Short mmCIF file of C-alpha atoms in Angstrom, two decimals:
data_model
loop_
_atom_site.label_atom_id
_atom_site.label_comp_id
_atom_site.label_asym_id
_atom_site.label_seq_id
_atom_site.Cartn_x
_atom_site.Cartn_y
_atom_site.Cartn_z
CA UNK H 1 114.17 88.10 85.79
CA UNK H 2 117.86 88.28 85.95
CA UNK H 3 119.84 90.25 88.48
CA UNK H 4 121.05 92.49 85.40
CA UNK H 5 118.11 93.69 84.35
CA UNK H 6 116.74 94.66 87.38
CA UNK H 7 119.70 96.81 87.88
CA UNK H 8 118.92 98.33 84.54
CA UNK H 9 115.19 99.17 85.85
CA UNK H 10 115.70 99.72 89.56
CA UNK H 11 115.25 97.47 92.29
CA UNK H 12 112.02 97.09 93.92
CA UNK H 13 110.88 100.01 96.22
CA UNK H 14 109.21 99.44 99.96
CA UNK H 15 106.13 101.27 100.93
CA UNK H 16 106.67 103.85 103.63
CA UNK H 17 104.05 104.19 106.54
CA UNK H 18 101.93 107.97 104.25
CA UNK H 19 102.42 106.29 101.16
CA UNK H 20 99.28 106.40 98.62
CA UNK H 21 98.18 104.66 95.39
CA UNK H 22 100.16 105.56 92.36
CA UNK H 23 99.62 105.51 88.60
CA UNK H 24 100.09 102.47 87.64
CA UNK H 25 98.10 100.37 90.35
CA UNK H 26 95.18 102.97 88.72
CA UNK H 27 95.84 101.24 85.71
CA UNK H 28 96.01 98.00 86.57
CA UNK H 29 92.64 98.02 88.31
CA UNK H 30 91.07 99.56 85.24
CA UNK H 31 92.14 96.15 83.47
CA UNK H 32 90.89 94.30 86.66
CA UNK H 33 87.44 96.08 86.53
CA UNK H 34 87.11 95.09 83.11
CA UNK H 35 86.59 91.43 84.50
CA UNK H 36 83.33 93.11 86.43
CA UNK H 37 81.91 94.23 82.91
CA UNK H 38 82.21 90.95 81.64
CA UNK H 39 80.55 89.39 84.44
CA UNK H 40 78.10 91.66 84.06
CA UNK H 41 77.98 90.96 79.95
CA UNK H 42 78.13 87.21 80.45
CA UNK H 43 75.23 87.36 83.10
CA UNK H 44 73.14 89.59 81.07
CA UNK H 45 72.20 87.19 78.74
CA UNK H 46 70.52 84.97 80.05
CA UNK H 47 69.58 85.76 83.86
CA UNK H 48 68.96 82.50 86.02
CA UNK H 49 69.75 80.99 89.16
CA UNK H 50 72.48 79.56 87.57
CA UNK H 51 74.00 82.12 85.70
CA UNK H 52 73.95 83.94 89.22
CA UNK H 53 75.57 81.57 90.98
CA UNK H 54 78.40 81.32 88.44
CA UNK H 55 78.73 85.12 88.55
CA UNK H 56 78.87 85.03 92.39
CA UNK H 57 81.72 82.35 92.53
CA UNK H 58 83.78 83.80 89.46
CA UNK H 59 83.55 87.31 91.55
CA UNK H 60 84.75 85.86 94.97
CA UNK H 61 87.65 83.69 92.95
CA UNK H 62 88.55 86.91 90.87
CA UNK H 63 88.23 89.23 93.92
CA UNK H 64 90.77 86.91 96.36
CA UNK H 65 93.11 87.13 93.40
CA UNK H 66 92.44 91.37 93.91
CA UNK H 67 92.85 90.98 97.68
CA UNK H 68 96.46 89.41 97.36
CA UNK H 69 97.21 91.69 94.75
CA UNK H 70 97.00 94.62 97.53
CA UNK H 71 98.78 92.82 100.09
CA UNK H 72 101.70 92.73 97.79
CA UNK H 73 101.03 96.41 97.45
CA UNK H 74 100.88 96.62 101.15
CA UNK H 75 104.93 95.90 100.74
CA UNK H 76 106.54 97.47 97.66
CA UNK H 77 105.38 99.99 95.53
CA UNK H 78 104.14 98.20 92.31
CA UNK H 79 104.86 101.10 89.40
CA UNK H 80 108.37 101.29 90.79
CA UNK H 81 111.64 99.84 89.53
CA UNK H 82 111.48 96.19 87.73
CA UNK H 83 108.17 95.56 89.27
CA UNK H 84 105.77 96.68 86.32
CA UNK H 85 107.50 94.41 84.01
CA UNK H 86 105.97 91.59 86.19
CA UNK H 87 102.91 93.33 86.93
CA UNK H 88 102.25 93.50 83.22
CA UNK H 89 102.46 89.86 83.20
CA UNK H 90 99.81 89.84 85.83
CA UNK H 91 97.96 92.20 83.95
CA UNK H 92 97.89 90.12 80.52
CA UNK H 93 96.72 87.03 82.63
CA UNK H 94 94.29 89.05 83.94
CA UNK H 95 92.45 89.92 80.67
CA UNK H 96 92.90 86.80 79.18
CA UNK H 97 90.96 85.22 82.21
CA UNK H 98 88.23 88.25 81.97
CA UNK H 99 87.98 87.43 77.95
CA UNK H 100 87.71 83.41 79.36
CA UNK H 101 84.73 84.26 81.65
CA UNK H 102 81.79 83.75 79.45
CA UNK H 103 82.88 80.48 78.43
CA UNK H 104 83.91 79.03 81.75
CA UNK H 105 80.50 77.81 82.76
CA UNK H 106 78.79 76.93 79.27
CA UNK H 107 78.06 73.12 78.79
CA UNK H 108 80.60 71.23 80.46
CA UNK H 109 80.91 68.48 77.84
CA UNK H 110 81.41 71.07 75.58
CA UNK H 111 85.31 72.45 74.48
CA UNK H 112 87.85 72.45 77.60
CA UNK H 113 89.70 75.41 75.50
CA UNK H 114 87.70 78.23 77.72
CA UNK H 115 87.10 77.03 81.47
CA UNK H 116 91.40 76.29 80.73
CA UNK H 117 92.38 79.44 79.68
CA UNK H 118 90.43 80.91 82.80
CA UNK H 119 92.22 78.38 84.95
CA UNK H 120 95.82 78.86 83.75
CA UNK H 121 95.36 82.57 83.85
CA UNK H 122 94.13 82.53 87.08
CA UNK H 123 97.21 80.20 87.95
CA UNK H 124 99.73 82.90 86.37
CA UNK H 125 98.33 85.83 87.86
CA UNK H 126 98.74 84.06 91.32
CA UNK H 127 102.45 83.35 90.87
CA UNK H 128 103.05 86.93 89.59
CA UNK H 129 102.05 88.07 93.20
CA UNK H 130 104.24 85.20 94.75
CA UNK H 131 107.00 85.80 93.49
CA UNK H 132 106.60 89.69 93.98
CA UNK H 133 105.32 89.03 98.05
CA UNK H 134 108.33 86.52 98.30
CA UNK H 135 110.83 89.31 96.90
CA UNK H 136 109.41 91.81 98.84
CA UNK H 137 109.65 89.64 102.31
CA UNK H 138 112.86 88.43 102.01
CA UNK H 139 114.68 89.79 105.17
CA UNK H 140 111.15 89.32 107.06
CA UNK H 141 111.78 85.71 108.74
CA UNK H 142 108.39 85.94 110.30
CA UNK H 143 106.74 87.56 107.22
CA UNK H 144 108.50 84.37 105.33
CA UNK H 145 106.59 81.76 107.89
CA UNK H 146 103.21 83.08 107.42
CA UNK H 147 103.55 82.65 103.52
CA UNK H 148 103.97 79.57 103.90
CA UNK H 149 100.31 79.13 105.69
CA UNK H 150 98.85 80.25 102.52
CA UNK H 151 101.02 77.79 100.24
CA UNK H 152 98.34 75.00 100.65
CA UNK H 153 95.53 77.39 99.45
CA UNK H 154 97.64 78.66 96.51
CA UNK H 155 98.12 74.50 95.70
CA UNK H 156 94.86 73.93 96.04
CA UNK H 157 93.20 76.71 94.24
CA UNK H 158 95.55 75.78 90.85
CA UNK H 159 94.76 71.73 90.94
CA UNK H 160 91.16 72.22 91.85
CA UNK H 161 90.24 75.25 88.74
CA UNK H 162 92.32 72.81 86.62
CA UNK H 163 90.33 70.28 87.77
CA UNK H 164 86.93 72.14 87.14
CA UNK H 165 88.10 72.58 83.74
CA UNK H 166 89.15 69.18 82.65
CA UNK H 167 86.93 66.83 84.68
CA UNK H 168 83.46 67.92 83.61
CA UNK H 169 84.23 66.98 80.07
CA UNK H 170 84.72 63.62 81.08
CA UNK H 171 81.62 63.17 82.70
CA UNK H 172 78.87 61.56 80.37
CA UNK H 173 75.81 62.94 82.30
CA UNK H 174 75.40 66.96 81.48
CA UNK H 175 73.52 67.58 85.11
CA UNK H 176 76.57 65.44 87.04
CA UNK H 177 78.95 67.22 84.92
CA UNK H 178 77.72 70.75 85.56
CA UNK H 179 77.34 69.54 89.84
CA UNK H 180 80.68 68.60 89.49
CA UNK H 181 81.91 71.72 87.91
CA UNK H 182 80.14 73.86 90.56
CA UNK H 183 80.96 72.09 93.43
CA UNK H 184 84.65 72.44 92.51
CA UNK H 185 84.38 76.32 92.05
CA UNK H 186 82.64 76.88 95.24
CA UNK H 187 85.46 74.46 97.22
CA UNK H 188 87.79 77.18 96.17
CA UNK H 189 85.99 79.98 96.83
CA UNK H 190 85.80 78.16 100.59
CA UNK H 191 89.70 77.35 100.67
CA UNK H 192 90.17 80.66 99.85
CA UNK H 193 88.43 83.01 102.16
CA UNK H 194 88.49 80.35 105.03
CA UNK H 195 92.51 80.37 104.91
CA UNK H 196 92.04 83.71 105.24
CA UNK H 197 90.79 83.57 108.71
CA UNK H 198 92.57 80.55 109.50
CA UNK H 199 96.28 82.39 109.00
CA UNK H 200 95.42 84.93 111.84
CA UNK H 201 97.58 88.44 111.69
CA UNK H 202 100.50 87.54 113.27
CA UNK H 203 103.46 88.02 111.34
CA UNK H 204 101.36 90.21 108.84
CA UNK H 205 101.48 94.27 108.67
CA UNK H 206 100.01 97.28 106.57
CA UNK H 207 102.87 99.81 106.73
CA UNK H 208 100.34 102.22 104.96
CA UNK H 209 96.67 102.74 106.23
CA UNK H 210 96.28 105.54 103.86
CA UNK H 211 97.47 103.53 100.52
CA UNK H 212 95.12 100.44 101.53
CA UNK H 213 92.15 102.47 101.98
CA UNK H 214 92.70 104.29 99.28
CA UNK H 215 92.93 101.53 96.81
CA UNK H 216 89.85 99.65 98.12
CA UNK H 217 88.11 103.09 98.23
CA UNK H 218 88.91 103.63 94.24
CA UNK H 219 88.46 100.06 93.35
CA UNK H 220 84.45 100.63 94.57
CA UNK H 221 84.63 104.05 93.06
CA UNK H 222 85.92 101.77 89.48
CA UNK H 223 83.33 99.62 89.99
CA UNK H 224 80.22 101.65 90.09
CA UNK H 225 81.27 103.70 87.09
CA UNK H 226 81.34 100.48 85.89
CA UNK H 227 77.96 99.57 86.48
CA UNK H 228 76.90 103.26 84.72
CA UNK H 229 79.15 102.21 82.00
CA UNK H 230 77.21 98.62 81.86
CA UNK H 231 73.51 99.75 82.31
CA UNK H 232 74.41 102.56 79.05
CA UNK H 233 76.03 99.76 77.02
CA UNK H 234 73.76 97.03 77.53
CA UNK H 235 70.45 98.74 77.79
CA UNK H 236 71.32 99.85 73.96
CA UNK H 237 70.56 103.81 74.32
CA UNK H 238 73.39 104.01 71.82
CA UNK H 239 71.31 102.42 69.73
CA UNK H 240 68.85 104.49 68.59
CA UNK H 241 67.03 108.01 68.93
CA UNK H 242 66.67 109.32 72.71
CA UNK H 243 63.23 109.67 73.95
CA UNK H 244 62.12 111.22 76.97
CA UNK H 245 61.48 107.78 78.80
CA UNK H 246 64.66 106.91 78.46
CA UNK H 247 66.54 110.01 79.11
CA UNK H 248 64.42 110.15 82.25
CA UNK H 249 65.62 106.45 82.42
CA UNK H 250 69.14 107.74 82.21
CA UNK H 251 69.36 110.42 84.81
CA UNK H 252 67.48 108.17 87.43
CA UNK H 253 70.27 105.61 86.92
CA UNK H 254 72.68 108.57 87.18
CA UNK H 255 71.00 109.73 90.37
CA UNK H 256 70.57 106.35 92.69
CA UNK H 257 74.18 105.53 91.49
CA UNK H 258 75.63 108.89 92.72
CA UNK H 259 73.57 108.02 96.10
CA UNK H 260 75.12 104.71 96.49
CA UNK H 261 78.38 106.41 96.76
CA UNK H 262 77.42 109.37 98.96
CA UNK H 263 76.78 106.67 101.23
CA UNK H 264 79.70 105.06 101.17
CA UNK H 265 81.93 107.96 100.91
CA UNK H 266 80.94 111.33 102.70
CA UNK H 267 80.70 109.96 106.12
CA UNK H 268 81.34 106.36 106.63
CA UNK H 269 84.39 105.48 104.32
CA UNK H 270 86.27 108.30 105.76
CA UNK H 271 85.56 107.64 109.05
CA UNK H 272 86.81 104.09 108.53
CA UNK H 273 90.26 105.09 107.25
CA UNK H 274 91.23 107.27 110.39
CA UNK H 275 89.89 103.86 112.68
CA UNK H 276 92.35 102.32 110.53
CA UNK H 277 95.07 104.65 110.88
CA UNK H 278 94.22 104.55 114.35
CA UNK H 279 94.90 100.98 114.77
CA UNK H 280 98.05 99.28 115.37
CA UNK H 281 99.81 95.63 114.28
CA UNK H 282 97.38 92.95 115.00
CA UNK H 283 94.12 94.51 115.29
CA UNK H 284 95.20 97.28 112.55
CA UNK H 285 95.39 93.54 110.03
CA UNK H 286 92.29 92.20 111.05
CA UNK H 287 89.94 95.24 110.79
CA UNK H 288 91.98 95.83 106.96
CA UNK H 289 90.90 92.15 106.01
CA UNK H 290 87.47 91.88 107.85
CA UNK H 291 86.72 95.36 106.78
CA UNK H 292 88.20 95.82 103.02
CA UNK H 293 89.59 92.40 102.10
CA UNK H 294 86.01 90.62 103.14
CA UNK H 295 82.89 93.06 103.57
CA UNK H 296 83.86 94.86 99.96
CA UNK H 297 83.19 91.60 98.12
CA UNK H 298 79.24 91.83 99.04
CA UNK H 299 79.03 95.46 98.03
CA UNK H 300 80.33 95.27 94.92
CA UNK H 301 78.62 92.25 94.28
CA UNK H 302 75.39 94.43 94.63
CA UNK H 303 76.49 96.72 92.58
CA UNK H 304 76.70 93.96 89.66
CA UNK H 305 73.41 92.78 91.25
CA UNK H 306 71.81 96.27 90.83
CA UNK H 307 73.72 96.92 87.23
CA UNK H 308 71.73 93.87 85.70
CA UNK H 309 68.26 95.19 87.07
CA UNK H 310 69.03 98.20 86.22
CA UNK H 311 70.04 97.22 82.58
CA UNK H 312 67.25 95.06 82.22
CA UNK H 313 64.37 98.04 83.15
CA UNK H 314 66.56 100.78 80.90
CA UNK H 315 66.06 98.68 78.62
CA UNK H 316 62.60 97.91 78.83
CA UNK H 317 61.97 101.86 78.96
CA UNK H 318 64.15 102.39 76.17
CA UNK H 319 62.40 99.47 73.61
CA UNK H 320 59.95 102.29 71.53
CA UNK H 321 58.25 98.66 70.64
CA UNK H 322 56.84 98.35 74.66
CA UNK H 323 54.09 100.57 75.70
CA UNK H 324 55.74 103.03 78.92
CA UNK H 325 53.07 101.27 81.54
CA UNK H 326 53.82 97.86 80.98
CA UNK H 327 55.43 96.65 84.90
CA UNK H 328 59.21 96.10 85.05
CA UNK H 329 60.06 92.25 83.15
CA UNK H 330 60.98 89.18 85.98
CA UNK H 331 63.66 89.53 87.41
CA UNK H 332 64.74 92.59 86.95
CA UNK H 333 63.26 94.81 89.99
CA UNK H 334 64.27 91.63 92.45
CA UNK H 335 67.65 91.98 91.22
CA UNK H 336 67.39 96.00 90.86
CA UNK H 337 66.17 96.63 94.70
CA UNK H 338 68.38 93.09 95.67
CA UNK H 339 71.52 94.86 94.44
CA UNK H 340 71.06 97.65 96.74
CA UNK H 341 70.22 95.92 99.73
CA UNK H 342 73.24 93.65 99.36
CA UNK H 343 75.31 97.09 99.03
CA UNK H 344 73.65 98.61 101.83
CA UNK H 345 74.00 95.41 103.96
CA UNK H 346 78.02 94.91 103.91
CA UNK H 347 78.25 98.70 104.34
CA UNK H 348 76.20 98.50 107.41
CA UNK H 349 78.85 95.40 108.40
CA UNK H 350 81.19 97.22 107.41
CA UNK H 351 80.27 100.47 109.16
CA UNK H 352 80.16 98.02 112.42
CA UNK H 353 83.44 96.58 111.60
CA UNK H 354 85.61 99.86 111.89
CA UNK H 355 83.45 102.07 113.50
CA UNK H 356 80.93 99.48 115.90
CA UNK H 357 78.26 101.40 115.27
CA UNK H 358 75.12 101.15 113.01
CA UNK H 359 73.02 103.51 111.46
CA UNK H 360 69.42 103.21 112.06
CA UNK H 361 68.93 105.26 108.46
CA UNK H 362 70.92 102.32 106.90
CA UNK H 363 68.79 99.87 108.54
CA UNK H 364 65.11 101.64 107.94
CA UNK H 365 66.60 101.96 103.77
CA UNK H 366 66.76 98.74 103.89
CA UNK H 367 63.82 97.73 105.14
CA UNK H 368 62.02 99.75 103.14
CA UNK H 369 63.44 98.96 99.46
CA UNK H 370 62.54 95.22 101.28
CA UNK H 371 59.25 95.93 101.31
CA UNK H 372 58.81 97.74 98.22
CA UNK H 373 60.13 94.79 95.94
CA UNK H 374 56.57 93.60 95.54
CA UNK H 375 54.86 96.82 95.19
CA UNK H 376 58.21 97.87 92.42
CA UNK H 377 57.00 95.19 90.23
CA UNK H 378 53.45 96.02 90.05
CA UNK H 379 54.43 99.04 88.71
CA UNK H 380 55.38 100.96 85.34
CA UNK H 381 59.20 100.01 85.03
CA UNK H 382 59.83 103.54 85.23
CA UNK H 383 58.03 104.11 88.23
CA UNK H 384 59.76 101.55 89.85
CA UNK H 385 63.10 103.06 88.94
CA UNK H 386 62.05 106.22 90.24
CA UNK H 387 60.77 104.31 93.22
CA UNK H 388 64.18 102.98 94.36
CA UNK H 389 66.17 106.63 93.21
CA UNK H 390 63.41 108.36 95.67
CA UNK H 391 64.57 105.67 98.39
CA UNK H 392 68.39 106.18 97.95
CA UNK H 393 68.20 109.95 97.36
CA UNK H 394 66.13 110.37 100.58
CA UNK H 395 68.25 107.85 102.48
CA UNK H 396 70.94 110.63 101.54
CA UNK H 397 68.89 113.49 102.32
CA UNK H 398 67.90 111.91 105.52
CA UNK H 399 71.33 111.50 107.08
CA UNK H 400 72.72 114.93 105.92
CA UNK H 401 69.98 115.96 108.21
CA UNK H 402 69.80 113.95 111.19
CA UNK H 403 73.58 113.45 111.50
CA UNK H 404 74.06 117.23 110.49
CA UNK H 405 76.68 117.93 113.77
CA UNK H 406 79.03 114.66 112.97
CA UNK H 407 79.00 114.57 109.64
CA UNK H 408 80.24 118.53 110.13
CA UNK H 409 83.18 118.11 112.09
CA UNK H 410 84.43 114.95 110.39
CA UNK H 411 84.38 117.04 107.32
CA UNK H 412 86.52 119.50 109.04
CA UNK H 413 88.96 117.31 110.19
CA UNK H 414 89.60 115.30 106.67
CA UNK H 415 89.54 118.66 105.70
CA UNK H 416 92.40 119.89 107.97
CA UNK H 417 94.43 116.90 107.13
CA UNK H 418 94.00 117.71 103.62
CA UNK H 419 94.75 121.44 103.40
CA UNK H 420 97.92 120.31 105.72
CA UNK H 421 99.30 117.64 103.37
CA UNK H 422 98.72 120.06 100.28
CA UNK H 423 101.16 122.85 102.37
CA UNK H 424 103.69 120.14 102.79
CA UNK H 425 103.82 119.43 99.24
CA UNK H 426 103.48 122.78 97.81
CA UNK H 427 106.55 123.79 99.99
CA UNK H 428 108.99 120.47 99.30
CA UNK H 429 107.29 122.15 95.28
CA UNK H 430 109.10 125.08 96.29
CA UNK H 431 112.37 124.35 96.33
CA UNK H 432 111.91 123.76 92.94
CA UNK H 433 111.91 127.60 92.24
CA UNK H 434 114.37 128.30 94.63
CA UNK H 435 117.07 126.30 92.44
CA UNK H 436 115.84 127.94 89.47
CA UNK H 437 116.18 131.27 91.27
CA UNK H 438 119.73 130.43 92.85
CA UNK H 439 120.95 129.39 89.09
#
């Protein structure tokens, strides 16, 4: 973009150390989260190993693009001055690689046209954040340096998805082509998160603890209204006349969903950002990527894990065709009471990462929706969903009990922070009225 125009728009704007999440970041991770509902779509119809496994890889290659996106962030504030020209760019990418999904792992001898449009998308979207990180760290020598650590990744990720797309259709033998195919994905998905680690902190900073947790904090929020949005959509409810079953259906879905985020967010994600804000350079960058960058991938993961269980027994309920006793269909309570205990898992990781602690509630849950897979699908499907919301809602129940004391006086402080930072705006808000008043 020429020097002119940015001066028309404004230059690009750095993030200052209390800065939070504005507007438009919002509304680019609505189009982002749209890549999680096709996932979900594309997985839906025909659940397998394999489908699974694509979903899986597709996730971790669209989620790395997601974590780069909010290092950029980390730097300049992305609905500010020329930057949501390019950011729009980004943003088209983005939904032409969601729309790509569904074909990017059908028969590999089949048409190149999809698995390439996902690949060159994915390439575009990549460069977007380049040249927006390289913009945004040009007086930063060191900052400069470490970019360069991740150029081989960025190579690599673009020649190998091009090469997923284009190879397998070369390949005479369907099995050997679809190996092939795979094989490449997953070497990405390893390039990617092991450069990662490899590039260390140094050189690397998050000027705002406040705006990254908040963004990874509303990206999970995104996602799990996804997953409501998903199970409604794709269990067909909208389809034809509400009966009780189903409704019950409905608000069960409603329930476990709602305890899934209690979990996450009345005592441990709060907790988590003040350990953040409490760390400094070094260690403050590697609890933000083990923490956020790594151990959100697995929960939200199992909450597309959960969504397509969840979907598939709503369903079930739903069909006036299937008598209301018949047990839950394969695989759907595996993938139902799997989705949770992946969730639960990387938050109990993730609760040790920034906190090193572990909560023995967390840990019996889990145990317990373990052992209840098998006795889930012997039962009614609805049963079995009530099953699980019983387990969730009383893992909930449980710790606003036993962990009554903490859980108070963290509220109290978030609280105090909160009622202070509302003071300080509604006074800067108040000179406002004193200008009026003085004209």
């Amino acid at each position: 973009m020429g020097g002119g125009r940015r001066r028309r728009l404004g230059p690009a704007v750095a993030v200052a150390p209390g800065a939070r999440v504005d507007r438009f970041e919002i509304f680019f991770d609505l189009v982002f989260v749209f890549s999680f509902f096709i996932i979900t779509r594309a997985t839906a119809l025909h659940i397998s190993g394999a489908s699974l496994l694509h979903a899986l890889l597709v996730l971790a290659v669209l989620w790395w693009a997601w974590v780069v996106h909010s290092v950029v962030a980390t730097r300049i504030r992305l609905g500010e001055g020329f930057v949501p020209v390019l950011m729009t760019v980004g943003m088209a990418a983005l939904f032409t690689f969601a729309l790509a999904l569904p074909q990017a792992f059908q028969d590999p001898r089949g048409n190149a046209a999809g698995p390439l449009v996902a690949a060159v998308s994915y390439v575009v979207i990549r460069l977007v954040h380049l040249a927006l990180f390289m913009h945004a760290v040009r007086d930063s020598p060191n900052e400069r340096r470490q970019l360069w650590h991740f150029a081989p990744e960025l190579i690599a990720s673009t020649l190998i998805l091009l090469a997923a797309a284009l190879l397998p259709v070369r390949i005479s033998d369907t099995g050997t082509a679809a190996l092939v195919r795979d094989g490449l994905w997953t070497t990405v998905v390893l390039a990617q998160y092991s450069t990662g680690m490899i590039a260390g902190t140094w050189g690397w900073g998050i000027t705002s603890a406040e705006h990254w947790t908040e963004r990874y904090d509303l990206i999970l929020i995104i996602a799990l209204g996804e997953s409501v949005i998903s199970v409604g959509v794709g269990s067909n409810l909208l389809g034809q006349p509400p009966t009780w079953p189903a409704v019950t259906a409905a608000v069960l879905g409603i329930f476990f969903t709602a305890a899934l985020w209690w979990a996450h967010y009345d005592m441990i994600a709060p907790a988590a950002r003040i350990a953040l804000h409490a760390a400094k350079d070094g260690p403050r960058v590697a609890m933000a990527r083990d923490a956020y960058a790594y151990l959100y991938l697995p929960m939200i993961a199992g909450i597309i894990l959960f969504a397509l269980g969840a979907e598939g027994i709503v369903h079930q309920i739903a069909d006036p065709r299937l008598p209301t006793n018949d047990p839950a269909k394969s695989p759907n309570v595996p993938l139902l009471f799997g989705g949770v205990i992946c969730y639960l898992s990387a938050n109990m990781l993730f609760q040790l990462r920034t906190l090193r602690t572990v909560s023995w509630t967390r840990v019996g849950a889990v145990l317990v929706l373990t052992v209840a897979i098998p006795v889930a699908a012997a039962l009614p499907a609805l049963a079995a969903l009530g099953l699980l919301t019983a387990i969730c809602v009383g893992l909930v129940a449980a710790e606003v009990v036993v962990f009554a004391d903490a859980r108070e006086a963290l509220h109290k402080l978030v609280f105090e922070e909160k009622t202070a930072h509302e003071a300080n705006e509604a006074a800067f808000r108040a000179r406002w009225h004193e200008r009026d008043e003085g004209e």
